[in-house]
Every structure is written in C-alpha cells, then in structure tokens.
Amino acid sequence: KQEVTQIPAALSVPEGENLVLNCSFTDSAIYNLQWFRQDPGKGLTSLLLIQSSQREQTSGRLNASLDKSSGRSTLYIAASQPGDSATYLCAVETGANNLFFGTGTRLTVIP
Amino acid sequence: GAVVSQHPSWVICKSGTSVKIECRSLDFQATTMFWYRQFPKQSLMLMATSNEGSKATYEQGVEKDKFLINHASLTLSTLTVTSAHPEDSSFYICSAGRQGYQETQYFGPGTRLLVL
C-alpha cells in the first residue's frame, strides 16, 4: 500500500526566506504527484502537478521536483511571504485514480 | 476513526440523465464537506464547499444549477450531476472537515462517472 510522508510537520520561517518542503512515498509506481495548499477551514487549492515522466514544475515562486525512483518530491518556495502561511499537502496518484495524501506541513511565515 | 465513504464508486449513465453521488462521514460529524473533481492527467480541483444546513459555495466556473449539492445532515452530503453529458465524465472526490479540527480533511475514495 502506498504511504506518503511529509517532513517537517510544521515549519516557521521569517519573511523573505527560501524554504523547502519534503514529500516521500513508498511505491514509485505513480501516475503523478500533486502539491496542494490548504487554508484553515477551506478546500484544497492545487499548486503544481508533476506527471510521472517529468522531473519538475514551476509556477511563480514555487518549484516542485520529482525523483520517482527514490520516491521523493520537494516543494521549493522562494522569498516567502506571510500570505504563504498555510498547510501544504502532497498527494500521489496511482492506478484507477487512487489518491494518497501526505499528512501535510503547516507553514508559518513570520512578518 | 475519521472514515469517509462515497457511493457509488463507479457509475455509468446515459447522456441526459441525472446522477447522485453520496458522501458520508462514518464516525464523526462533518460541519463542512468539499467536492472535488479530477479530469484525466489534470489536478484535483475544488468544485464547491458545503456547510450543513446552508447553501453550498461554488468555485468560479462551476455551474450550481448543474451540480446540485445538498448537505442535509452532519454526516451526509450529496452531489447530483443533472442532465449529465460526456464532458462531465470525471473522478469526483469528497472530503469532510471534522468538527473542531479545522485544518484536517478526510477524503472519500472517489466516484468514477462515465457518461455515454
């Protein structure tokens, strides 16, 4: 069974710092990996989707990488802002649209 | 604990018919439920947020008259795809926010809809 782990569980950084969130998964047979943002009490917002054949995706200050063979993905956030404070979730999709979510990293960017 | 179920897991229907998908929180009370859909090779996208006893809030671009959401109790939300067309074929997933745990969502296993 696929297991997805995110480290760290919580992270606090001062505004302006660059940071990296980590996601690991146990079964490398995935279709894609997605990074989401979740604000308190809100639904998930999709940030980046990396297909299994891709190594990275970029959107603005966000860059996500995927190393399928080692079962790892990172989400890099450049020049962090207080508005980036949220919980970040990664999820891997396996066959038949099975989605496995990590437990998330709660990010706090301190002004 | 914190299990969310969806029914049915698979549904195939003819174009023009309506399909109802149920989302249940089995062992907790869900004040908020979320509905998502995912088209092949695309990201999971939020469709709407429903709170028990009130009207759902729909995301931009989602037709509220086509995707009827009813959150009648703290353990049940339904999504009805009215007059379904082939372009509505997708994977629909619900999640439930657990009362008192605002940042935790529990996801259902999803419903695959195929409209012929």
PDB file of C-alpha atoms in Angstrom, chain A residues 34 36 38 40-44 46 49 51 87 93 97 99 106, chain B residues 34 36 38 41-46 91 93 102-103 105 107 112:
ATOM      1  CA  GLN A  34       0.434  16.965  -6.821  1.00  0.00           C
ATOM      2  CA  PHE A  36      -1.815  21.452  -2.682  1.00  0.00           C
ATOM      3  CA  GLN A  38      -4.928  24.330   2.369  1.00  0.00           C
ATOM      4  CA  PRO A  40      -7.853  26.801   7.639  1.00  0.00           C
ATOM      5  CA  GLY A  41     -11.421  25.665   7.062  1.00  0.00           C
ATOM      6  CA  LYS A  42     -11.039  25.871   3.292  1.00  0.00           C
ATOM      7  CA  GLY A  43     -10.827  23.358   0.484  1.00  0.00           C
ATOM      8  CA  LEU A  44      -7.603  22.377  -1.188  1.00  0.00           C
ATOM      9  CA  SER A  46      -3.919  22.836  -6.411  1.00  0.00           C
ATOM     10  CA  LEU A  49       1.067  18.797 -10.812  1.00  0.00           C
ATOM     11  CA  GLN A  51       3.459  13.838 -14.287  1.00  0.00           C
ATOM     12  CA  THR A  87      -0.797  23.786   5.249  1.00  0.00           C
ATOM     13  CA  GLU A  93      -1.972   9.246  -7.832  1.00  0.00           C
ATOM     14  CA  ASN A  97      -7.385   7.411  -9.723  1.00  0.00           C
ATOM     15  CA  LEU A  99      -5.027   9.373  -4.443  1.00  0.00           C
ATOM     16  CA  ARG A 106       1.978  23.568   8.360  1.00  0.00           C
TER      17      ARG A 106
ATOM     18  CA  PHE B  34     -15.880  19.644  -0.013  1.00  0.00           C
ATOM     19  CA  TYR B  36     -13.632  17.960  -5.995  1.00  0.00           C
ATOM     20  CA  GLN B  38     -10.300  15.405 -11.381  1.00  0.00           C
ATOM     21  CA  LYS B  41      -3.978  13.930 -16.251  1.00  0.00           C
ATOM     22  CA  GLN B  42      -5.191  17.044 -14.503  1.00  0.00           C
ATOM     23  CA  SER B  43      -5.059  18.294 -10.974  1.00  0.00           C
ATOM     24  CA  LEU B  44      -7.727  17.747  -8.371  1.00  0.00           C
ATOM     25  CA  MET B  45      -9.934  20.835  -8.490  1.00  0.00           C
ATOM     26  CA  LEU B  46     -12.307  22.117  -5.837  1.00  0.00           C
ATOM     27  CA  PHE B  91     -13.494  11.396 -10.999  1.00  0.00           C
ATOM     28  CA  ILE B  93     -13.996  13.101  -4.676  1.00  0.00           C
ATOM     29  CA  GLN B 102     -10.476  22.920  11.030  1.00  0.00           C
ATOM     30  CA  GLU B 103      -7.310  22.045   9.231  1.00  0.00           C
ATOM     31  CA  GLN B 105      -9.882  16.957   5.912  1.00  0.00           C
ATOM     32  CA  PHE B 107     -11.093  12.180   1.854  1.00  0.00           C
ATOM     33  CA  ARG B 112     -15.772   7.498 -11.236  1.00  0.00           C
TER      34      ARG B 112
END
